[in-house]
Tab-separated table of C-alpha atoms in Angstrom:
chain	number	residue	atom	x	y	z
A	1	MET	CA	-59.462	34.086	-75.887
A	2	GLU	CA	-60.051	33.996	-72.188
A	3	GLY	CA	-57.463	34.544	-69.478
A	4	ALA	CA	-56.418	37.379	-67.265
A	5	SER	CA	-54.321	40.164	-68.689
A	6	TYR	CA	-50.758	40.458	-67.413
A	7	ALA	CA	-50.119	43.753	-69.270
A	8	ARG	CA	-48.039	46.245	-67.347
A	9	MET	CA	-48.706	49.947	-67.311
A	10	PRO	CA	-45.421	51.623	-68.100
A	11	ARG	CA	-44.829	55.278	-67.380
A	12	VAL	CA	-42.599	57.666	-69.207
A	13	LYS	CA	-41.139	61.048	-68.203
A	14	ILE	CA	-39.172	63.242	-70.606
A	15	ARG	CA	-36.238	64.968	-69.029
A	16	GLU	CA	-34.577	66.698	-71.900
A	17	LEU	CA	-35.879	67.163	-75.361
A	18	LYS	CA	-34.127	68.524	-78.433
A	19	ASP	CA	-34.644	67.644	-82.129
A	20	ASP	CA	-31.729	65.281	-82.196
A	21	TYR	CA	-31.496	64.390	-78.497
A	22	MET	CA	-33.840	63.024	-75.876
A	23	LYS	CA	-33.343	61.814	-72.296
A	24	PHE	CA	-36.326	60.155	-70.685
A	25	GLU	CA	-37.231	57.786	-67.732
A	26	LEU	CA	-39.016	54.590	-68.385
A	27	ARG	CA	-40.641	52.893	-65.412
A	28	ASP	CA	-42.844	49.989	-64.516
A	29	THR	CA	-41.667	47.619	-67.274
A	30	ASP	CA	-38.768	45.297	-67.511
A	31	ALA	CA	-35.414	45.184	-69.183
A	32	SER	CA	-36.661	43.060	-72.053
A	33	VAL	CA	-38.935	45.786	-73.291
A	34	ALA	CA	-36.439	48.499	-72.672
A	35	ASN	CA	-33.864	46.511	-74.663
A	36	ALA	CA	-36.437	45.642	-77.456
A	37	LEU	CA	-37.052	49.475	-77.885
A	38	ARG	CA	-33.285	50.082	-77.987
A	39	ARG	CA	-32.722	47.430	-80.541
A	40	VAL	CA	-35.647	48.506	-82.692
A	41	MET	CA	-34.555	52.177	-82.635
A	42	ILE	CA	-31.046	51.249	-83.762
A	43	SER	CA	-31.786	48.635	-86.433
A	44	GLU	CA	-35.420	48.520	-87.447
A	45	VAL	CA	-36.838	52.032	-87.670
A	46	PRO	CA	-36.864	52.831	-91.487
A	47	THR	CA	-35.175	55.895	-92.991
A	48	VAL	CA	-34.234	56.863	-96.474
A	49	ALA	CA	-30.753	56.763	-97.741
A	50	ILE	CA	-28.930	56.817	-101.112
A	51	ASP	CA	-28.817	53.224	-102.420
A	52	LEU	CA	-28.001	53.343	-105.981
A	53	VAL	CA	-25.640	55.675	-107.782
A	54	GLU	CA	-25.179	56.122	-111.448
A	55	ILE	CA	-22.003	58.157	-112.196
A	56	GLU	CA	-21.861	60.104	-115.430
A	57	VAL	CA	-18.578	61.874	-114.918
A	58	ASN	CA	-16.079	61.374	-112.138
A	59	SER	CA	-12.663	63.007	-112.545
A	60	SER	CA	-12.179	63.592	-108.842
A	61	VAL	CA	-9.495	61.955	-106.846
A	62	LEU	CA	-11.921	59.523	-105.227
A	63	ASN	CA	-13.049	56.461	-107.165
A	64	ASP	CA	-16.663	55.861	-108.030
A	65	GLU	CA	-17.380	53.319	-105.301
A	66	PHE	CA	-15.789	55.394	-102.728
A	67	ILE	CA	-18.122	58.397	-103.701
A	68	ALA	CA	-21.129	56.057	-103.759
A	69	HIS	CA	-20.454	54.809	-100.291
A	70	ARG	CA	-20.001	58.354	-98.960
A	71	LEU	CA	-23.278	59.384	-100.574
A	72	GLY	CA	-25.001	56.450	-98.842
A	73	LEU	CA	-23.809	57.589	-95.410
A	74	ILE	CA	-25.406	61.047	-95.752
A	75	PRO	CA	-28.427	61.133	-93.450
A	76	LEU	CA	-31.616	62.338	-95.340
A	77	THR	CA	-34.675	63.667	-93.638
A	78	SER	CA	-36.963	60.709	-93.298
A	79	GLU	CA	-40.200	61.798	-91.656
A	80	ARG	CA	-42.016	60.203	-94.644
A	81	ALA	CA	-40.084	56.892	-94.411
A	82	MET	CA	-42.721	55.166	-92.238
A	83	ALA	CA	-45.414	55.742	-94.901
A	84	MET	CA	-43.086	54.883	-97.874
A	85	ARG	CA	-42.762	51.362	-99.321
A	86	PHE	CA	-39.752	49.209	-99.502
A	87	SER	CA	-38.633	48.903	-103.163
A	88	ARG	CA	-38.666	45.078	-102.828
A	89	ASP	CA	-42.396	45.138	-102.271
A	90	CYS	CA	-43.462	48.154	-104.347
A	91	ASP	CA	-45.977	47.233	-106.963
A	92	ALA	CA	-45.801	50.504	-108.840
A	93	CYS	CA	-42.348	49.730	-110.094
A	94	ASP	CA	-40.316	46.494	-110.094
A	95	GLY	CA	-38.079	47.780	-107.384
A	96	ASP	CA	-35.869	49.527	-109.846
A	97	GLY	CA	-36.374	52.649	-107.834
A	98	GLN	CA	-38.178	54.777	-110.412
A	99	CYS	CA	-41.371	55.488	-108.633
A	100	GLU	CA	-42.411	58.058	-106.058
A	101	TYR	CA	-43.756	55.418	-103.508
A	102	CYS	CA	-40.442	53.874	-102.830
A	103	SER	CA	-37.679	56.143	-104.021
A	104	VAL	CA	-36.366	59.669	-104.344
A	105	GLU	CA	-33.981	60.874	-107.006
A	106	PHE	CA	-30.940	63.052	-106.456
A	107	HIS	CA	-28.763	64.866	-108.940
A	108	LEU	CA	-25.189	66.121	-108.328
A	109	ARG	CA	-23.504	68.275	-111.040
A	110	VAL	CA	-20.409	70.095	-109.849
A	111	LYS	CA	-17.257	71.246	-111.765
A	112	CYS	CA	-14.380	73.194	-110.452
A	113	ILE	CA	-13.360	76.080	-112.725
A	114	THR	CA	-11.104	78.097	-110.366
A	115	ASP	CA	-7.847	77.610	-108.746
A	116	GLN	CA	-9.441	77.446	-105.488
A	117	THR	CA	-10.220	73.883	-104.243
A	118	LEU	CA	-13.957	73.296	-104.435
A	119	ASP	CA	-15.729	71.465	-101.722
A	120	VAL	CA	-18.510	69.233	-102.910
A	121	SER	CA	-20.999	68.753	-100.072
A	122	SER	CA	-24.411	67.347	-99.301
A	123	LYS	CA	-25.736	70.818	-100.062
A	124	ASP	CA	-24.956	70.207	-103.725
A	125	LEU	CA	-27.339	67.313	-103.860
A	126	ILE	CA	-30.525	68.366	-105.662
A	127	SER	CA	-33.518	66.354	-104.455
A	128	SER	CA	-36.651	65.612	-106.604
A	129	ASP	CA	-38.732	65.648	-103.391
A	130	HIS	CA	-38.589	68.501	-100.970
A	131	THR	CA	-39.498	66.192	-98.020
A	132	VAL	CA	-36.350	64.215	-98.540
A	133	THR	CA	-33.227	66.257	-98.332
A	134	PRO	CA	-29.767	65.903	-96.812
A	135	VAL	CA	-30.022	66.828	-93.119
A	136	ASP	CA	-28.243	69.946	-91.874
A	137	VAL	CA	-29.400	72.062	-94.789
A	138	PRO	CA	-30.699	75.399	-93.387
A	139	GLY	CA	-34.256	75.943	-94.416
A	140	GLY	CA	-34.921	72.198	-93.666
A	141	ASP	CA	-34.696	72.382	-89.899
A	142	ALA	CA	-33.386	75.559	-88.458
A	143	SER	CA	-33.177	74.393	-84.875
A	144	ILE	CA	-30.494	71.805	-85.680
A	145	GLU	CA	-27.177	73.715	-85.153
A	146	SER	CA	-25.152	73.825	-88.215
A	147	ASP	CA	-22.180	75.667	-89.671
A	148	GLY	CA	-24.125	75.777	-92.932
A	149	ARG	CA	-21.637	73.975	-95.011
A	150	GLY	CA	-23.258	70.553	-95.276
A	151	ILE	CA	-21.509	67.222	-95.241
A	152	ILE	CA	-18.465	67.120	-97.420
A	153	ILE	CA	-18.366	64.463	-100.147
A	154	VAL	CA	-15.211	65.156	-102.110
A	155	LYS	CA	-12.851	68.071	-102.940
A	156	LEU	CA	-12.218	69.055	-106.519
A	157	ARG	CA	-9.325	70.982	-107.996
A	158	ARG	CA	-9.335	72.944	-111.254
A	159	GLY	CA	-10.796	71.042	-114.121
A	160	GLN	CA	-12.158	68.201	-112.027
A	161	GLU	CA	-15.785	67.349	-112.324
A	162	LEU	CA	-18.375	65.195	-110.683
A	163	ARG	CA	-21.767	64.435	-112.295
A	164	LEU	CA	-24.078	61.666	-111.096
A	165	ARG	CA	-27.651	60.582	-110.487
A	166	ALA	CA	-28.572	58.818	-107.231
A	167	ILE	CA	-31.632	56.944	-106.020
A	168	ALA	CA	-32.485	57.012	-102.357
A	169	ARG	CA	-34.585	54.208	-100.989
A	170	LYS	CA	-36.205	53.219	-97.777
A	171	GLY	CA	-34.435	50.744	-95.684
A	172	ILE	CA	-33.557	49.639	-92.170
A	173	GLY	CA	-30.452	49.475	-90.026
A	174	LYS	CA	-30.368	45.742	-90.089
A	175	ASP	CA	-29.736	45.832	-93.753
A	176	HIS	CA	-27.071	48.419	-93.733
A	177	ALA	CA	-26.012	50.867	-90.881
A	178	LYS	CA	-26.534	53.805	-93.292
A	179	TRP	CA	-30.267	53.303	-92.763
A	180	SER	CA	-29.967	53.518	-88.932
A	181	PRO	CA	-31.708	56.697	-87.687
A	182	ALA	CA	-29.958	56.390	-84.332
A	183	ALA	CA	-26.559	57.778	-83.533
A	184	THR	CA	-26.590	56.235	-80.070
A	185	VAL	CA	-29.343	54.739	-77.988
A	186	THR	CA	-28.503	53.664	-74.434
A	187	PHE	CA	-30.397	53.023	-71.241
A	188	MET	CA	-29.143	52.414	-67.643
A	189	TYR	CA	-30.819	50.970	-64.599
A	190	GLU	CA	-31.779	53.654	-62.088
A	191	PRO	CA	-29.585	53.030	-59.024
A	192	ASP	CA	-31.099	52.751	-55.561
A	193	ILE	CA	-28.587	54.033	-53.062
A	194	HIS	CA	-28.956	53.425	-49.291
A	195	ILE	CA	-26.534	54.884	-46.845
A	196	ASN	CA	-26.268	53.190	-43.452
A	197	GLU	CA	-26.474	56.478	-41.366
A	198	ASP	CA	-25.430	54.893	-38.065
A	199	LEU	CA	-22.302	53.449	-39.615
A	200	MET	CA	-21.621	56.550	-41.574
A	201	GLU	CA	-21.749	58.647	-38.358
A	202	SER	CA	-19.053	56.409	-36.845
A	203	LEU	CA	-16.662	57.950	-39.372
A	204	THR	CA	-14.667	61.036	-38.739
A	205	LEU	CA	-15.094	63.953	-41.185
A	206	GLU	CA	-11.631	63.121	-42.506
A	207	GLU	CA	-12.720	59.513	-43.212
A	208	LYS	CA	-15.950	60.698	-44.908
A	209	LYS	CA	-14.003	62.909	-47.217
A	210	GLU	CA	-11.661	60.111	-48.065
A	211	TRP	CA	-14.621	57.779	-48.743
A	212	VAL	CA	-16.600	60.304	-50.768
A	213	ASP	CA	-13.508	60.931	-52.927
A	214	SER	CA	-13.126	57.212	-53.537
A	215	SER	CA	-15.931	57.327	-56.037
A	216	PRO	CA	-14.672	57.977	-59.575
A	217	THR	CA	-17.838	59.959	-60.439
A	218	ARG	CA	-19.245	62.607	-58.200
A	219	VAL	CA	-22.103	60.615	-56.621
A	220	PHE	CA	-21.776	61.691	-52.875
A	221	ASP	CA	-20.866	64.884	-51.265
A	222	ILE	CA	-20.628	66.224	-47.679
A	223	ASP	CA	-23.196	68.673	-46.453
A	224	PRO	CA	-21.182	71.710	-45.393
A	225	VAL	CA	-23.434	72.406	-42.521
A	226	THR	CA	-24.381	69.121	-40.971
A	227	GLN	CA	-21.224	67.332	-42.212
A	228	GLN	CA	-23.406	64.385	-43.278
A	229	VAL	CA	-22.669	62.424	-46.404
A	230	MET	CA	-25.378	62.920	-48.901
A	231	VAL	CA	-26.219	61.551	-52.388
A	232	VAL	CA	-25.897	64.466	-54.895
A	233	ASP	CA	-26.321	62.582	-58.152
A	234	PRO	CA	-27.313	58.914	-57.997
A	235	GLU	CA	-27.203	58.594	-61.794
A	236	ALA	CA	-23.499	59.491	-61.925
A	237	TYR	CA	-22.949	56.066	-60.347
A	238	SER	CA	-21.529	53.742	-62.915
A	239	TYR	CA	-21.898	50.477	-60.977
A	240	ASP	CA	-18.195	50.416	-60.512
A	241	ASP	CA	-18.306	49.132	-56.799
A	242	GLU	CA	-15.464	51.475	-55.914
A	243	VAL	CA	-17.240	52.987	-52.843
A	244	ILE	CA	-18.308	49.574	-51.647
A	245	LYS	CA	-14.759	48.222	-51.788
A	246	LYS	CA	-13.526	51.416	-50.223
A	247	ALA	CA	-15.980	50.947	-47.262
A	248	GLU	CA	-14.892	47.383	-46.876
A	249	ALA	CA	-11.092	48.509	-46.915
A	250	MET	CA	-11.970	51.061	-44.210
A	251	GLY	CA	-13.420	48.204	-42.161
A	252	LYS	CA	-17.050	49.340	-42.592
A	253	PRO	CA	-18.769	46.815	-44.697
A	254	GLY	CA	-22.428	47.495	-45.108
A	255	LEU	CA	-21.784	51.260	-45.059
A	256	ILE	CA	-23.579	51.538	-48.348
A	257	GLU	CA	-25.849	49.472	-50.301
A	258	ILE	CA	-26.442	50.176	-54.052
A	259	THR	CA	-28.797	48.120	-56.141
A	260	ALA	CA	-30.215	48.656	-59.626
A	261	LYS	CA	-33.902	49.104	-59.806
A	262	GLN	CA	-35.066	46.318	-62.098
A	263	ASP	CA	-38.033	48.305	-63.404
A	264	SER	CA	-36.643	51.825	-63.958
A	265	PHE	CA	-34.615	52.863	-66.830
A	266	ILE	CA	-33.050	56.092	-68.009
A	267	PHE	CA	-32.800	56.348	-71.726
A	268	THR	CA	-30.672	58.593	-73.861
A	269	VAL	CA	-31.510	58.763	-77.506
A	270	GLU	CA	-29.400	60.553	-80.134
A	271	SER	CA	-30.672	60.865	-83.728
A	272	THR	CA	-28.647	61.281	-86.836
A	273	GLY	CA	-31.234	63.905	-87.866
A	274	ALA	CA	-33.096	61.678	-90.230
A	275	VAL	CA	-36.056	61.680	-87.765
A	276	LYS	CA	-36.463	63.657	-84.602
A	277	ALA	CA	-35.503	61.904	-81.416
A	278	SER	CA	-39.015	61.967	-80.097
A	279	GLN	CA	-40.367	60.702	-83.331
A	280	LEU	CA	-37.790	57.878	-83.284
A	281	LEU	CA	-39.232	56.562	-80.005
A	282	LEU	CA	-42.744	56.665	-81.393
A	283	ASN	CA	-41.692	55.019	-84.591
A	284	SER	CA	-39.935	52.295	-82.610
A	285	ILE	CA	-42.993	51.654	-80.597
A	286	GLU	CA	-45.039	51.383	-83.780
A	287	ILE	CA	-42.539	49.007	-85.452
A	288	LEU	CA	-42.380	46.777	-82.373
A	289	LYS	CA	-46.259	46.503	-82.441
A	290	GLN	CA	-46.109	45.630	-86.132
A	291	LYS	CA	-43.447	42.946	-85.406
A	292	LEU	CA	-45.562	41.506	-82.662
A	293	ASP	CA	-48.583	41.438	-84.909
A	294	ALA	CA	-46.574	39.602	-87.568
A	295	VAL	CA	-45.765	36.793	-85.128
A	296	ARG	CA	-49.391	36.034	-84.298
A	297	LEU	CA	-50.482	32.498	-85.113
A	298	SER	CA	-52.161	32.178	-88.465
A	299	GLU	CA	-55.629	30.752	-88.733
A	300	ASP	CA	-54.618	27.531	-90.480
A	301	THR	CA	-51.947	26.671	-87.888
A	302	VAL	CA	-54.596	26.943	-85.115
A	303	GLU	CA	-57.164	24.833	-87.268
A	304	ALA	CA	-54.537	22.298	-88.048
A	305	ASP	CA	-53.733	21.893	-84.364
A	306	ASP	CA	-57.455	21.617	-83.317
A	307	GLN	CA	-57.920	18.707	-85.752
A	308	PHE	CA	-54.817	16.760	-85.603
A	309	GLY	CA	-52.958	18.146	-82.613
A	310	GLU	CA	-53.282	15.691	-79.828
A	311	LEU	CA	-53.695	12.687	-82.194
A	312	GLY	CA	-50.858	13.783	-84.401
A	313	ALA	CA	-48.582	14.310	-81.484
A	314	HIS	CA	-49.280	10.735	-80.188
A	315	MET	CA	-48.755	9.232	-83.548
A	316	ARG	CA	-45.395	10.864	-83.996
A	317	GLY	CA	-44.520	9.942	-80.455
A	318	GLY	CA	-45.090	6.303	-81.464
B	1	MET	CA	-18.533	35.879	-103.063
B	2	ASN	CA	-20.912	33.359	-101.547
B	3	ALA	CA	-22.129	35.675	-98.711
B	4	PRO	CA	-25.850	35.498	-98.205
B	5	ASP	CA	-27.802	38.502	-99.209
B	6	ARG	CA	-28.405	41.033	-96.445
B	7	TYR	CA	-32.163	41.013	-96.886
B	8	GLU	CA	-32.112	37.281	-95.948
B	9	ARG	CA	-32.018	38.503	-92.376
B	10	PHE	CA	-35.483	39.981	-92.424
B	11	VAL	CA	-37.468	38.934	-95.531
B	12	VAL	CA	-39.396	35.689	-94.927
B	13	PRO	CA	-38.775	33.444	-98.003
B	14	GLU	CA	-41.685	32.568	-100.143
B	15	GLY	CA	-43.485	29.360	-99.122
B	16	THR	CA	-42.210	29.578	-95.558
B	17	LYS	CA	-44.510	30.274	-92.623
B	18	LYS	CA	-43.671	33.144	-90.351
B	19	VAL	CA	-44.648	31.103	-87.312
B	20	ALA	CA	-44.561	27.278	-87.210
B	21	TYR	CA	-46.153	25.488	-84.259
B	22	GLU	CA	-45.163	22.137	-83.115
B	23	ARG	CA	-46.472	20.181	-80.090
B	24	ASP	CA	-44.154	18.235	-77.944
B	25	THR	CA	-44.513	14.530	-78.609
B	26	LYS	CA	-43.922	13.426	-75.023
B	27	ILE	CA	-45.222	16.129	-72.774
B	28	ILE	CA	-48.767	17.440	-72.908
B	29	ASN	CA	-49.227	21.149	-72.900
B	30	ALA	CA	-45.827	21.758	-74.222
B	31	ALA	CA	-44.919	23.065	-77.637
B	32	SER	CA	-42.344	25.029	-79.560
B	33	PHE	CA	-42.933	27.872	-81.949
B	34	THR	CA	-40.445	28.532	-84.670
B	35	ILE	CA	-40.505	32.082	-85.714
B	36	GLU	CA	-38.773	32.921	-88.961
B	37	ARG	CA	-36.693	36.038	-89.420
B	38	GLU	CA	-36.938	37.238	-85.789
B	39	ASP	CA	-34.268	37.624	-83.176
B	40	HIS	CA	-33.696	38.604	-79.477
B	41	THR	CA	-35.837	41.662	-79.889
B	42	ILE	CA	-39.036	39.583	-80.159
B	43	GLY	CA	-37.691	36.420	-78.512
B	44	ASN	CA	-36.806	37.999	-75.183
B	45	ILE	CA	-39.951	40.212	-74.702
B	46	LEU	CA	-42.199	37.163	-75.454
B	47	ARG	CA	-40.129	35.052	-73.049
B	48	MET	CA	-40.371	37.584	-70.238
B	49	GLN	CA	-44.036	38.328	-70.851
B	50	LEU	CA	-44.778	34.490	-70.699
B	51	HIS	CA	-43.025	34.357	-67.319
B	52	LYS	CA	-45.673	36.722	-65.908
B	53	ASP	CA	-48.327	34.096	-66.745
B	54	PRO	CA	-48.776	31.749	-63.747
B	55	ASN	CA	-50.001	28.985	-65.971
B	56	VAL	CA	-46.767	28.981	-67.831
B	57	LEU	CA	-44.459	26.380	-66.239
B	58	PHE	CA	-41.587	26.933	-68.636
B	59	ALA	CA	-40.876	29.497	-71.297
B	60	GLY	CA	-37.595	29.997	-73.093
B	61	TYR	CA	-36.264	30.994	-76.394
B	62	LYS	CA	-33.197	30.276	-78.464
B	63	LEU	CA	-31.506	31.625	-81.512
B	64	PRO	CA	-30.056	28.226	-82.793
B	65	HIS	CA	-27.443	29.732	-84.954
B	66	PRO	CA	-26.376	33.295	-85.920
B	67	LEU	CA	-26.713	32.515	-89.617
B	68	GLN	CA	-30.128	30.851	-89.283
B	69	TYR	CA	-32.476	33.759	-89.003
B	70	LYS	CA	-34.949	32.279	-86.800
B	71	ILE	CA	-35.787	31.773	-83.105
B	72	ILE	CA	-37.470	28.932	-81.326
B	73	ILE	CA	-39.763	29.574	-78.407
B	74	ARG	CA	-40.653	26.745	-76.098
B	75	ILE	CA	-43.538	26.883	-73.871
B	76	HIS	CA	-44.930	24.427	-71.202
B	77	THR	CA	-48.127	25.205	-69.428
B	78	THR	CA	-50.285	23.734	-66.747
B	79	SER	CA	-53.553	21.930	-67.824
B	80	GLN	CA	-55.409	25.183	-67.124
B	81	SER	CA	-53.969	26.744	-70.229
B	82	SER	CA	-52.276	25.673	-73.420
B	83	PRO	CA	-48.997	26.860	-75.097
B	84	MET	CA	-50.991	28.417	-77.938
B	85	GLN	CA	-53.272	30.299	-75.487
B	86	ALA	CA	-50.319	31.481	-73.404
B	87	TYR	CA	-48.519	32.607	-76.655
B	88	ASN	CA	-51.449	34.600	-77.905
B	89	GLN	CA	-52.054	36.007	-74.520
B	90	SER	CA	-48.460	37.248	-74.256
B	91	ILE	CA	-48.612	39.000	-77.626
B	92	ASN	CA	-51.962	40.663	-76.619
B	93	ASP	CA	-50.497	41.828	-73.301
B	94	LEU	CA	-47.283	43.172	-74.903
B	95	ASP	CA	-49.435	44.978	-77.474
B	96	LYS	CA	-51.535	46.508	-74.657
B	97	GLU	CA	-48.404	47.610	-72.919
B	98	LEU	CA	-46.973	49.270	-75.945
B	99	ASP	CA	-50.277	51.100	-76.451
B	100	THR	CA	-50.068	52.427	-72.877
B	101	LEU	CA	-46.445	53.435	-73.477
B	102	LYS	CA	-47.356	55.189	-76.792
B	103	SER	CA	-50.257	57.157	-75.380
B	104	GLY	CA	-48.200	57.906	-72.223
B	105	PHE	CA	-45.365	59.319	-74.205
B	106	GLU	CA	-47.484	61.320	-76.586
B	107	ALA	CA	-49.148	62.969	-73.536
B	108	GLU	CA	-45.833	63.610	-72.012
B	109	LEU	CA	-44.451	65.059	-75.338
B	110	LEU	CA	-47.480	67.430	-75.461
B	111	LYS	CA	-46.967	68.510	-71.804
B	112	PHE	CA	-43.279	68.935	-72.358
B	113	SER	CA	-43.587	71.115	-75.416
B	114	LYS	CA	-46.100	73.246	-73.647
B	115	ASP	CA	-43.904	73.720	-70.484
B	116	TYR	CA	-40.666	74.516	-72.166
């Protein structure tokens, strides 16, 4: 295939990085790519979540379905999910979730025998695979802050019992939100702020203060020495136009010009803990590449067009 | 009761082609690509990438109906190119871009974990 390449060379810069939180800058690309990455992170990066629950005994106050739903929503560590199979295309089993390639089994056996209310939490889930465990369990990932009590599932009083077997499967957020590895993923356009210095200097200090205070977020401030208005935090600007309206109201239109840079984005990624935030981005790039690969034209489509294309088109056109 | 299965949204049914190509009957170098089980994620990046190609006179995509899990991309090119060529080129370019992004991010990640 001939033709020049129109590929861009995007740049990334990490600003902040924690296991479950990441802030980074993405430059030299456009909103379509930024949005595709956001969409893929939210709904197409696979994780593992409980999908099938067989309840043996449930004498708790919550009904079986309620508990099954709560179990499904517990995030499980899913570093392995990218390499796992979806049970629907698993050959080793018939998708009944019994094999190690596509599923992980969990057991929960709790009974309250004291007068004290017993909290059943994600820590009571016994996993058949040490790589797939409920998040927040110390020993799993110590750097994630935790109060060490796990995610509460149900509370039991004396004599109540909960015994069940659960199968966790690989899935994506598009199927059900429980499989989404992302708590929030957002991006904003980087603002480009230009102050008209000449016009600004025509304001008195009092007026400057009034104008600076008109911004709902602290974007501008006044230099205590030179008394000049300066931009302290451009990213605090929320595209609310308040300062522009204020300038107009003060009879100084054009005092400030704020535009969104069309090729610079600031991303924030928050993970549920199923995968690390940095890994979430890497996985999303990988998934997007796979998706693009899947939409390539197949050989037979190209051949059929070579043979009958122009002719066929004319015949159909009459 | 009669709700479609959730997997309908992303599993291509058996016997259906992922991408179907159809030439325009009246205009030369114009065609539409019907892509099964894809949405704005793929549609929008392909459209924007196609706009970068000077041989592409028109490129647009639509999601015909929210319950029909497919998108239609329409491309019209100059005689210098063809819709198929432009389509393939855009996929290759996006793939390259994602490769750059990936290696860039990995390098940044390495640098970042060293520095802090």
